[in-house]
CSV table of C-alpha atoms in Angstrom, one decimal:
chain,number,residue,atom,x,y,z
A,260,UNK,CA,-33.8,100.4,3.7
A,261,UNK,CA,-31.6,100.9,1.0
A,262,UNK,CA,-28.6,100.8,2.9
A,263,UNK,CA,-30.0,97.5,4.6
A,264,UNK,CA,-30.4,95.5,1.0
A,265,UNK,CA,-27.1,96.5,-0.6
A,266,UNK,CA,-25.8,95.1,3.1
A,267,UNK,CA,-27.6,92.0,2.6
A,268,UNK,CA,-26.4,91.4,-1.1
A,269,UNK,CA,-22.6,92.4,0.3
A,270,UNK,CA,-23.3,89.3,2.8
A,271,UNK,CA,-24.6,87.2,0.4
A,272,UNK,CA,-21.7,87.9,-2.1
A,273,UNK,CA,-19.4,87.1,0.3
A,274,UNK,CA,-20.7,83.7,1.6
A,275,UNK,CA,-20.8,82.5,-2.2
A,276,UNK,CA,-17.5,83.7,-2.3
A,277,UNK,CA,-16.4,81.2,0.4
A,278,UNK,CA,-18.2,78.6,-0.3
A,279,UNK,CA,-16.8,78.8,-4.4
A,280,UNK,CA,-13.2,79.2,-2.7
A,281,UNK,CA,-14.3,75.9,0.1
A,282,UNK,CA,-15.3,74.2,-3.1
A,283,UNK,CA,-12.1,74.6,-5.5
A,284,UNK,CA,-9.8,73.8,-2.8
A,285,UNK,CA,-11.7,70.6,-1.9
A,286,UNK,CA,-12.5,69.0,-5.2
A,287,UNK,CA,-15.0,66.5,-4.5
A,288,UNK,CA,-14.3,62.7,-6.0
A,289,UNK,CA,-15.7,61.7,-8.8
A,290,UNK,CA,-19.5,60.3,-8.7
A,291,UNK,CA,-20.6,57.4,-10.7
A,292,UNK,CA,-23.6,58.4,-12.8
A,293,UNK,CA,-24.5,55.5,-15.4
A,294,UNK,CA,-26.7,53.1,-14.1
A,295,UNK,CA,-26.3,50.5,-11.5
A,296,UNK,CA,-23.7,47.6,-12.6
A,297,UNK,CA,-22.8,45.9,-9.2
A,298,UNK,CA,-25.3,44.3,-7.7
A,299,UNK,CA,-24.8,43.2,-4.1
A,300,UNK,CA,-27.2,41.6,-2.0
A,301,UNK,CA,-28.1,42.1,1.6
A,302,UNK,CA,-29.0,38.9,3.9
A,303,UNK,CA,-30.7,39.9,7.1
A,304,UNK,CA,-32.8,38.6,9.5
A,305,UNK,CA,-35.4,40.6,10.2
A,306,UNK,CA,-36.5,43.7,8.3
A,307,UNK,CA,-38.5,45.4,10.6
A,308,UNK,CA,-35.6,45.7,13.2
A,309,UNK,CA,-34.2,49.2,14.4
A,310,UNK,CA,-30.6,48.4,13.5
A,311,UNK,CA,-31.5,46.8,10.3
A,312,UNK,CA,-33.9,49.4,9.3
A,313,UNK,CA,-30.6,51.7,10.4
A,314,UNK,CA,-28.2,49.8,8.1
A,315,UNK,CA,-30.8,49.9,5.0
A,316,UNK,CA,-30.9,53.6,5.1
A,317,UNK,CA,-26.8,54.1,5.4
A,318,UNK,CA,-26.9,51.4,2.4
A,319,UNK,CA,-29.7,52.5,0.1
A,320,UNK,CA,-30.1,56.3,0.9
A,321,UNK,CA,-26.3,57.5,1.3
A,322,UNK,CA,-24.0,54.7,-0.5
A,323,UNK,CA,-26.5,54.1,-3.3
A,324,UNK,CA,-27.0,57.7,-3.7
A,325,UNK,CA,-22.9,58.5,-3.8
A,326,UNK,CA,-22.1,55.2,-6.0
A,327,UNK,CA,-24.5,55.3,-8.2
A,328,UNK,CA,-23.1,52.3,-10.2
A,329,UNK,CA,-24.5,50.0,-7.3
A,330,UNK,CA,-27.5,48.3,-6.3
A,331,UNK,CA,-28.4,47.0,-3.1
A,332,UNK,CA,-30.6,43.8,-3.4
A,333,UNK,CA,-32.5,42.9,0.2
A,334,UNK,CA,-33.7,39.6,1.3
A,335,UNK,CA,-36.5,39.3,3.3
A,336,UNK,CA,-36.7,38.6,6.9
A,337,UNK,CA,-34.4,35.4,7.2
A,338,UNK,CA,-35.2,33.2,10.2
A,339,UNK,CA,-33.3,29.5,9.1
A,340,UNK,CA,-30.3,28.6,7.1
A,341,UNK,CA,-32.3,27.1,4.3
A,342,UNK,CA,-34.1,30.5,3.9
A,343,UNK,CA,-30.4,32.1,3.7
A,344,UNK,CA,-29.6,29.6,0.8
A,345,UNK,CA,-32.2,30.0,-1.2
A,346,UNK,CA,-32.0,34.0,-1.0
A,347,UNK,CA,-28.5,33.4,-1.9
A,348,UNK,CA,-29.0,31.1,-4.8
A,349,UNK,CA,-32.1,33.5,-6.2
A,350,UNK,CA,-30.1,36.4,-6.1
A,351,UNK,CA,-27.2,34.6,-8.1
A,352,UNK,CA,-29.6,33.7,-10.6
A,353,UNK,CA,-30.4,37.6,-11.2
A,354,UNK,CA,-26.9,39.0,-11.2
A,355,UNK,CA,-25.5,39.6,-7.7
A,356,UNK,CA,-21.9,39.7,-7.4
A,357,UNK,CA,-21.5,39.6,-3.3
A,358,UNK,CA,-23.5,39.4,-0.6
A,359,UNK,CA,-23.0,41.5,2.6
A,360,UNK,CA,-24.4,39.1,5.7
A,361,UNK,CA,-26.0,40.7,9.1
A,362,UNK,CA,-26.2,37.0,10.1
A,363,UNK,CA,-24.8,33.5,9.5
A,364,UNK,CA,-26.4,30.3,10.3
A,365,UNK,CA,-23.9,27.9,8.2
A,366,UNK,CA,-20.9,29.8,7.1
A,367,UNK,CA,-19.3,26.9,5.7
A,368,UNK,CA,-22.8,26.4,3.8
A,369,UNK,CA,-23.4,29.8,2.3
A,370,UNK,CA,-19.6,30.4,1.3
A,371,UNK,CA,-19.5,27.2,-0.7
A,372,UNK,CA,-23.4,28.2,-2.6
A,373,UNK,CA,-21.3,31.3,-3.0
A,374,UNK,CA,-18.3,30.0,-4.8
A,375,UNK,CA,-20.6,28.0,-6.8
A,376,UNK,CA,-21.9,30.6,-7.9
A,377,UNK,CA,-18.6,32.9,-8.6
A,378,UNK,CA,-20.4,35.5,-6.1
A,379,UNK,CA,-18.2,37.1,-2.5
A,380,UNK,CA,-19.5,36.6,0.9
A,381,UNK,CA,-18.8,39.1,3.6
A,382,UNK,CA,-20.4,39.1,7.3
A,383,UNK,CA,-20.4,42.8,7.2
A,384,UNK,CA,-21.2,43.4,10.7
A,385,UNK,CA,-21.2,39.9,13.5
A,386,UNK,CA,-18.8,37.9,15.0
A,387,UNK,CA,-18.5,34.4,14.1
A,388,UNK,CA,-16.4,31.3,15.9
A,389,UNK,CA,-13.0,31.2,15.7
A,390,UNK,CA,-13.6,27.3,13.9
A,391,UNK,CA,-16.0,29.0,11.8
A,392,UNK,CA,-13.9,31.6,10.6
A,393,UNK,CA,-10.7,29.2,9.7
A,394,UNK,CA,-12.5,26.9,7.7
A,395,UNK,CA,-13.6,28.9,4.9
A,396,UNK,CA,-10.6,32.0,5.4
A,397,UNK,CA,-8.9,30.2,2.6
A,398,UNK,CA,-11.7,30.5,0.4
A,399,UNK,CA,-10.7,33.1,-2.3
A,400,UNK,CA,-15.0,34.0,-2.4
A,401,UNK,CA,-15.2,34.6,1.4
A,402,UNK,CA,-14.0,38.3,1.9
A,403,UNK,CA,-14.1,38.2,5.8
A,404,UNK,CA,-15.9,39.6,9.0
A,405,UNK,CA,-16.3,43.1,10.2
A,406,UNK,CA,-17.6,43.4,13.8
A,407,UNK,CA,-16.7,43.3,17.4
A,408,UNK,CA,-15.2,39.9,18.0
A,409,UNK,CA,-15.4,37.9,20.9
A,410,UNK,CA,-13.6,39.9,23.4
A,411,UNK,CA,-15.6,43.3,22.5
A,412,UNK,CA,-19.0,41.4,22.5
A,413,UNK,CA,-18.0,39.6,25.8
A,414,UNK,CA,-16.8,43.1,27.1
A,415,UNK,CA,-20.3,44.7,26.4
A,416,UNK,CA,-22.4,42.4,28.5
A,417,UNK,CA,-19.7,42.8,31.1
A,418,UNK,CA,-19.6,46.6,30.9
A,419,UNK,CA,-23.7,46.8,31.1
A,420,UNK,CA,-23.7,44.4,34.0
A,421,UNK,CA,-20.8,46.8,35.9
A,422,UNK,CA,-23.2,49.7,35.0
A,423,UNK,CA,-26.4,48.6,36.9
A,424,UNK,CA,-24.6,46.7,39.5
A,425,UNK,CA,-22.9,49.9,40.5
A,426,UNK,CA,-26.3,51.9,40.1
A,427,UNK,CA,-27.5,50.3,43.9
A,428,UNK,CA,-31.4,49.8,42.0
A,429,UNK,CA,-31.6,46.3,43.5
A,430,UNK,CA,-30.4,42.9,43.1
A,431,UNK,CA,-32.9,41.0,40.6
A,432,UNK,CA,-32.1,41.1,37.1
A,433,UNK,CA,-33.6,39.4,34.0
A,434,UNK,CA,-31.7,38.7,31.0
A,435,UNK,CA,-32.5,38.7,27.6
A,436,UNK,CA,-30.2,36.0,26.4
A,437,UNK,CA,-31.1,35.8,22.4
A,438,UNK,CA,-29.9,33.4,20.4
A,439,UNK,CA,-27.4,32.4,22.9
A,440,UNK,CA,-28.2,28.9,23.3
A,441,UNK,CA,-28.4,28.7,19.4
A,442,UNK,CA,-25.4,29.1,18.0
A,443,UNK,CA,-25.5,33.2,17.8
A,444,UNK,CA,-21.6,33.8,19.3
A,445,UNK,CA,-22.6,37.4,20.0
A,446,UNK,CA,-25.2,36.8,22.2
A,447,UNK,CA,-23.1,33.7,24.1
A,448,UNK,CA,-20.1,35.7,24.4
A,449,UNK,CA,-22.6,38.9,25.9
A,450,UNK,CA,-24.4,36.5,27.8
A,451,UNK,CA,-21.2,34.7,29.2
A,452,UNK,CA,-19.8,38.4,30.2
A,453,UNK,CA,-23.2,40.1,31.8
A,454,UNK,CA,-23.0,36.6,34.1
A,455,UNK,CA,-19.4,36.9,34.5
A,456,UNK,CA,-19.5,40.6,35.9
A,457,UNK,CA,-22.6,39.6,38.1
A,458,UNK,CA,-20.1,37.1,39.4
A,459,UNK,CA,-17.7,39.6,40.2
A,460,UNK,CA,-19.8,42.2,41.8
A,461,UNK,CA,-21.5,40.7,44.0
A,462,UNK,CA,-19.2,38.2,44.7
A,463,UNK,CA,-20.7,35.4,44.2
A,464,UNK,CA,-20.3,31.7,42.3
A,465,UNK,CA,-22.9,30.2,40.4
A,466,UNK,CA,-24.0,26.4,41.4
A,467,UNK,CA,-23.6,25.3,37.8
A,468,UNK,CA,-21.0,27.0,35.1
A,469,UNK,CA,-21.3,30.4,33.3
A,470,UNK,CA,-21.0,28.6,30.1
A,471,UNK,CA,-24.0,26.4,30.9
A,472,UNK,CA,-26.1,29.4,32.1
A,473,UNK,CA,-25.0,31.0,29.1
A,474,UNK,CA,-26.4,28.6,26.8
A,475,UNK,CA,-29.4,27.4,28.6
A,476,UNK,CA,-32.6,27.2,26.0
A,477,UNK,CA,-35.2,27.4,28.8
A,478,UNK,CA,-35.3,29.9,31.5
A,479,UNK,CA,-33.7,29.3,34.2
A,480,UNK,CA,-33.8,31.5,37.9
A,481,UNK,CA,-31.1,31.2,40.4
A,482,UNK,CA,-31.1,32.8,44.1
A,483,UNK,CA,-27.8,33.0,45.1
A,484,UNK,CA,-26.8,33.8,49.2
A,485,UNK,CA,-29.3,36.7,49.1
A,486,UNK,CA,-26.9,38.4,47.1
A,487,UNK,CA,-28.1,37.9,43.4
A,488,UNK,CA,-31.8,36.8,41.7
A,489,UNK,CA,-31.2,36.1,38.1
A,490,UNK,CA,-33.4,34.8,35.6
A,491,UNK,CA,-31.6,33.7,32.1
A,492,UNK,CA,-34.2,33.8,29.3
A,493,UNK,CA,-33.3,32.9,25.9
A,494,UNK,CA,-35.0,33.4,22.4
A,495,UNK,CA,-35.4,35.8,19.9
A,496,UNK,CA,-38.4,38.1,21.5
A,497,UNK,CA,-38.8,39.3,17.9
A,498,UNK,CA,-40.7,36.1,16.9
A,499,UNK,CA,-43.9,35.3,18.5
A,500,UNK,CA,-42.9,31.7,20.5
A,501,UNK,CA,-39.9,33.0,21.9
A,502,UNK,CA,-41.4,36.5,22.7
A,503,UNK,CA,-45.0,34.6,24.7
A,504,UNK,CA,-42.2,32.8,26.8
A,505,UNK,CA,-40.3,35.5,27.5
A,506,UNK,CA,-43.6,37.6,28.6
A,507,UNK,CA,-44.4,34.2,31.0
A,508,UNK,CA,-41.0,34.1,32.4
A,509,UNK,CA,-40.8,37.4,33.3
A,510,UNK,CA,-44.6,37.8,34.7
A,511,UNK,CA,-43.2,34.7,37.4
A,512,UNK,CA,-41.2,36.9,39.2
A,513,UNK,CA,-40.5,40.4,40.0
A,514,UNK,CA,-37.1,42.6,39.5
A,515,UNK,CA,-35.0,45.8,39.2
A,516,UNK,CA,-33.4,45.5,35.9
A,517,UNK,CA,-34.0,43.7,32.4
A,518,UNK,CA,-30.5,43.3,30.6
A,519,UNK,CA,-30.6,42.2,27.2
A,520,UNK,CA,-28.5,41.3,24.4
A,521,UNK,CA,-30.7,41.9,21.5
A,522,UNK,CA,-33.3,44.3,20.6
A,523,UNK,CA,-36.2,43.5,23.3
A,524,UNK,CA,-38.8,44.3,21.0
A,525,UNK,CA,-42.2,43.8,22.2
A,526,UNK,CA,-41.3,43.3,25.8
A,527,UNK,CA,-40.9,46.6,26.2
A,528,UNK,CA,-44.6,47.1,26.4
A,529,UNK,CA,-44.2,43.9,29.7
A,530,UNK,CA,-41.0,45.7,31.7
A,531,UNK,CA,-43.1,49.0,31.6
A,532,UNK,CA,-40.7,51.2,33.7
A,533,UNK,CA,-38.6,49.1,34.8
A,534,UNK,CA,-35.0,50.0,34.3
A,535,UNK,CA,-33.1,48.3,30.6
A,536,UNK,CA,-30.3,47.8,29.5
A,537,UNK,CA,-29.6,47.0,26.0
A,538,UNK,CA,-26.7,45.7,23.7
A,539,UNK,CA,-28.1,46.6,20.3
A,540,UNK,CA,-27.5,49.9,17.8
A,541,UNK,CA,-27.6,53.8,18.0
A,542,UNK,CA,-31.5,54.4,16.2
A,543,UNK,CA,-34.5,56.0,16.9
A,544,UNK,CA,-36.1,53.8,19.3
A,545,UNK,CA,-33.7,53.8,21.3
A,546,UNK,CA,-33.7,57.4,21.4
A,547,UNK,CA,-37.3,57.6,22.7
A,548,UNK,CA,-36.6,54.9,25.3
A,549,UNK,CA,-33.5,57.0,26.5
A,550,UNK,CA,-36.1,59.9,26.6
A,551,UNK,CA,-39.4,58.6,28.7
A,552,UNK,CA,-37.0,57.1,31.0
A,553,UNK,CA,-36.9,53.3,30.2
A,554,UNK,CA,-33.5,53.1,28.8
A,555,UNK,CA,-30.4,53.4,31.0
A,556,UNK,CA,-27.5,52.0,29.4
A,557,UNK,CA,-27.3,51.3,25.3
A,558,UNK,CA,-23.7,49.9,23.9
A,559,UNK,CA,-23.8,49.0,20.5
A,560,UNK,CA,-23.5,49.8,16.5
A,561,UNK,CA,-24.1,52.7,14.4
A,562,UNK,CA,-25.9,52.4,11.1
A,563,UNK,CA,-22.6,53.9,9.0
A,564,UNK,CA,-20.4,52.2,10.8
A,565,UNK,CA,-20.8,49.3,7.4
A,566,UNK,CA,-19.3,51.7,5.4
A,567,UNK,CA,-15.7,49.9,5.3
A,568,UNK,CA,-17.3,46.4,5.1
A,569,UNK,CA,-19.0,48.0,1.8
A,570,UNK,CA,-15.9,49.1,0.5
A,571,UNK,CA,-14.3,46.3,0.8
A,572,UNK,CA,-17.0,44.5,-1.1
A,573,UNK,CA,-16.9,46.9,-4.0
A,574,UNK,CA,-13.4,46.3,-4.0
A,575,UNK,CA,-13.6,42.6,-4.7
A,576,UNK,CA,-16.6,43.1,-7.3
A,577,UNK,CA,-14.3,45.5,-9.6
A,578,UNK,CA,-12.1,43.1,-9.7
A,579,UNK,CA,-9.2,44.1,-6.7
A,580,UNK,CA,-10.3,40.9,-4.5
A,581,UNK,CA,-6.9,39.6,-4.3
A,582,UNK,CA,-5.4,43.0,-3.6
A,583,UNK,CA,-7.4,43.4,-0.1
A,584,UNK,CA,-6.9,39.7,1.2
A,585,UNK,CA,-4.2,39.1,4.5
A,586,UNK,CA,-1.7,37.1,3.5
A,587,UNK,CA,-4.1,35.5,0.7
A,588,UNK,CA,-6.9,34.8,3.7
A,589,UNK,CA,-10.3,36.4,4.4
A,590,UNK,CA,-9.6,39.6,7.0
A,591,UNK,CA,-11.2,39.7,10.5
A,592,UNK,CA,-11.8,43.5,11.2
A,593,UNK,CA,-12.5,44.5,14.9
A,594,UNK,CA,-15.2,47.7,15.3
A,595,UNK,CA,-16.3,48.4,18.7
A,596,UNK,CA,-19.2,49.9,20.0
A,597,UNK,CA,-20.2,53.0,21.1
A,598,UNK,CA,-21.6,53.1,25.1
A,599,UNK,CA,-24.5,56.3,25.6
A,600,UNK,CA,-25.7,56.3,30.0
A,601,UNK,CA,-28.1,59.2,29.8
A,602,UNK,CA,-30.2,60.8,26.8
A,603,UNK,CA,-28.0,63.7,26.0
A,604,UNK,CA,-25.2,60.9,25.4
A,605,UNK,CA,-26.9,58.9,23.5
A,606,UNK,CA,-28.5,62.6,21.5
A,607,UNK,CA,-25.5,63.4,20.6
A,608,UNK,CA,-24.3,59.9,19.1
A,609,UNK,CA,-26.7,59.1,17.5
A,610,UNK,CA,-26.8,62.7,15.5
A,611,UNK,CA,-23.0,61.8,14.4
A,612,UNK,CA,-24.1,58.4,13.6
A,613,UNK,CA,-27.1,59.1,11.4
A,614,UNK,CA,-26.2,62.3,10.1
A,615,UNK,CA,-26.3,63.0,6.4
A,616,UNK,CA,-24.3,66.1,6.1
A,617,UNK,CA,-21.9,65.1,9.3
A,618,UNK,CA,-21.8,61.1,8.9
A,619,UNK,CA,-19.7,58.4,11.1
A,620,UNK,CA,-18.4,57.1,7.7
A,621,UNK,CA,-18.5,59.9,4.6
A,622,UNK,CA,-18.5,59.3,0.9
A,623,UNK,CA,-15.2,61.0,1.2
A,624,UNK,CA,-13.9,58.9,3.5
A,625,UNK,CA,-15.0,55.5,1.9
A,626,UNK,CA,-13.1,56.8,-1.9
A,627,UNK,CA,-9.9,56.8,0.0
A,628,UNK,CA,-9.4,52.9,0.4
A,629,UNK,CA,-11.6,52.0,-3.0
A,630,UNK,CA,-9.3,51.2,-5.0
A,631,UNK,CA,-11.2,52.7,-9.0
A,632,UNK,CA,-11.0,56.3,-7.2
A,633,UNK,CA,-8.4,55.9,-5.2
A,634,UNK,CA,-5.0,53.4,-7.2
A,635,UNK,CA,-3.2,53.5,-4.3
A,636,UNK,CA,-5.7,52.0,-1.7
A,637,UNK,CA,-4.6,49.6,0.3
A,638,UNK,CA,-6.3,46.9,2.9
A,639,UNK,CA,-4.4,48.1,5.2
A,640,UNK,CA,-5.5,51.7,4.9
A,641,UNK,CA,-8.8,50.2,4.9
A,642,UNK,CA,-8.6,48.3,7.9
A,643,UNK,CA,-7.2,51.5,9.5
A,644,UNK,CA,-10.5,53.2,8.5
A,645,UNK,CA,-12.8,50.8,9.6
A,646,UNK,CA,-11.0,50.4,13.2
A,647,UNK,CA,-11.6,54.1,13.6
A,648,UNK,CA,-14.8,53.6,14.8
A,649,UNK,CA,-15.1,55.1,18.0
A,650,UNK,CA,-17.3,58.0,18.7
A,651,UNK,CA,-13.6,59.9,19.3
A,652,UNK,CA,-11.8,58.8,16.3
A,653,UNK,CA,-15.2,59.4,14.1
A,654,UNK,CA,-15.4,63.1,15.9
A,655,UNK,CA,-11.7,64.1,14.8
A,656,UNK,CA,-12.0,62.6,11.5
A,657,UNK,CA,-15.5,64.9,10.9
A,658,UNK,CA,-13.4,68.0,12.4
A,659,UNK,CA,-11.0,68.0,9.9
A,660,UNK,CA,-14.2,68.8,7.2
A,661,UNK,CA,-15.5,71.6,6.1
A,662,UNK,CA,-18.6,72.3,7.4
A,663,UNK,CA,-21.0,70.7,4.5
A,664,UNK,CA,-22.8,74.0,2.9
């Protein structure tokens, strides 16, 4: 027995050893500690949603937590551009410096409250029009857009599309179309590529245009040579009119696959077991869906994945805005998603993606391109950082840790 506790105390000697000697050759960065300074608010559209709820943890339990000389202000759920306004201009009017933006109604709108106000505007995580962008990228308050773009968003419904079509589960899909037909660019341009792909696999054309279909704001069903039985069927399910038509539409016909391009909220309770497909984020519903056998194909975000938007944003509120502009505009960043087909994929993505001790996007990572720890930051460092989003890029960068102890 004897023997066995001086062993034990040998072991334990040693491993706080290591761990002092891990420790002094990794000095961490310097924490802030007084109390918060920076206010930045946080406009989203609807706070009870997976991806959101994702985001709001990433935000207020890791960055706020690590930089402690920020606060996170939230709106409430946000449904119309006047709401987004008025958040905006109530904010102001208690002290916030920027606003990161998980949606944007009037671009053009909120950037000119903001500049009113001497407050920065950043889409953190979207993809706006290309005539959206350009008319306020000279705007010294606008900061820019982080997200997929058009290609990547049009590439994720055409990817999930491939995916089923080459699954052989049938030939009649409904589609989830969101906010398609209402000005949401990510759901037209995923939209516009699931019909596109359909096109292509099963070789078929469609008796009006993609774009059309795309953008339709009632469901439509077309049967096309036998081949193909689509139904488009836009709105955001998440609100109870959109989600009541949605439920009618889908109870009118009968099919092998939903696709959709938003969370599909309560119509997961109406598809049963039918097979899904979702373009959405890497969070815990998903996970279950994934694991009772509803959920065959997710592409989407990961809740850490902000982490360069933020940095940017904390770079403009200390005072470095002009340092991390593009040739004096308003940056577009491009972060892809991640794809999970089967629930050890997805498992395994969404550990790296939520992890505290192992995260996508690490307090140690973020100091690098913030410019009061780091003097030499650059944009384009940042940029860099936020582009190496993949699930590959995101594993070597967490290899080259030290295990967290």
């Amino acid at each position: 027995m004897i023997k066995k506790a001086i062993a034990l105390i040998l072991a334990l000697a040693l491993c706080l050893a290591v761990a002092a000697c891990g420790s002094a050759s990794q000095p961490a960065a310097p924490r802030y500690t007084s109390e918060p300074v920076h206010k930045i608010g946080v406009i989203v559209y609807n706070t009870g949603d997976e991806e959101v709820i994702g985001f709001r943890e990433y935000l207020q339990g890791y960055i706020e937590s690590n930089f402690q000389m920020v606060q996170f202000v939230y709106s409430g759920s946000i449904t119309t551009p006047e709401e987004e306004l008025d958040f905006i201009q109530k904010a102001c009017d208690e002290g916030v410096e920027g606003f990161m933006s998980f949606l944007s109604q009037d671009l053009a709108a909120e950037v000119a409250l903001c500049e009113q106000n001497k407050a920065y505007y950043l889409l953190a995580s979207g993809t706006v029009s290309d005539e959206a962008f350009d008319a306020v990228a000279d705007n010294p308050w606008f900061l820019g857009v982080f997200g997929p773009g058009k290609a990547f968003e049009f590439q994720a419904g055409a990817d999930m599309a491939r995916f089923f079509a080459e699954q052989d589960i049938g030939n009649r899909y409904f589609i989830l179309s969101g906010g398609a037909p209402m000005g949401n660019e990510m759901h037209y341009q995923r939209t516009l590529g699931i019909l596109n792909a359909f096109a292509l696999a099963y070789g078929i054309s469609y008796s009006v245009s993609r774009e059309e279909l795309a953008r339709t704001d009632q469901p439509v069903t077309l049967t096309l040579d036998d081949k193909l039985t689509v139904t488009i069927c836009p709105g955001y399910v998440s609100r109870a009119a959109f989600l009541e038509t949605a439920k009618r539409s889908y109870a009118d016909g009968s099919y092998d696959a939903v696709l959709s391009v938003l969370p599909p909220a309560e119509m997961i309770g109406v598809i049963g077991k039918t097979p899904l497909g979702v373009v959405d984020a890497f969070h815990t519903r998903n996970l279950q869906l994934f694991n009772d056998g509803t959920l065959r194909y997710c592409i989407g975000k990961y809740s850490s994945m902000v982490g360069p938007a933020f940095a940017l944003m904390l770079n403009a509120v200390t005072g470095y805005a002009d340092d991390f502009r593009l040739n004096g505009k308003a940056v577009r960043v491009t972060q892809g998603f991640w794809v999970a087909e089967s629930a050890e994929d997805y498992a395994a993505k969404y550990t790296l993606s939520s992890s505290a001790s192992k995260n996508a996007y690490s307090f140690e990572d973020l100091v690098k391109v913030i410019r009061i720890y780091n003097p030499d930051a650059t944009l384009i460092e940042l940029m860099g950082l936020a582009e190496a989003c993949s699930y590959f890029a995101v594993e070597a960068r967490r290899s080259m840790l030290p295990a967290a102890g």
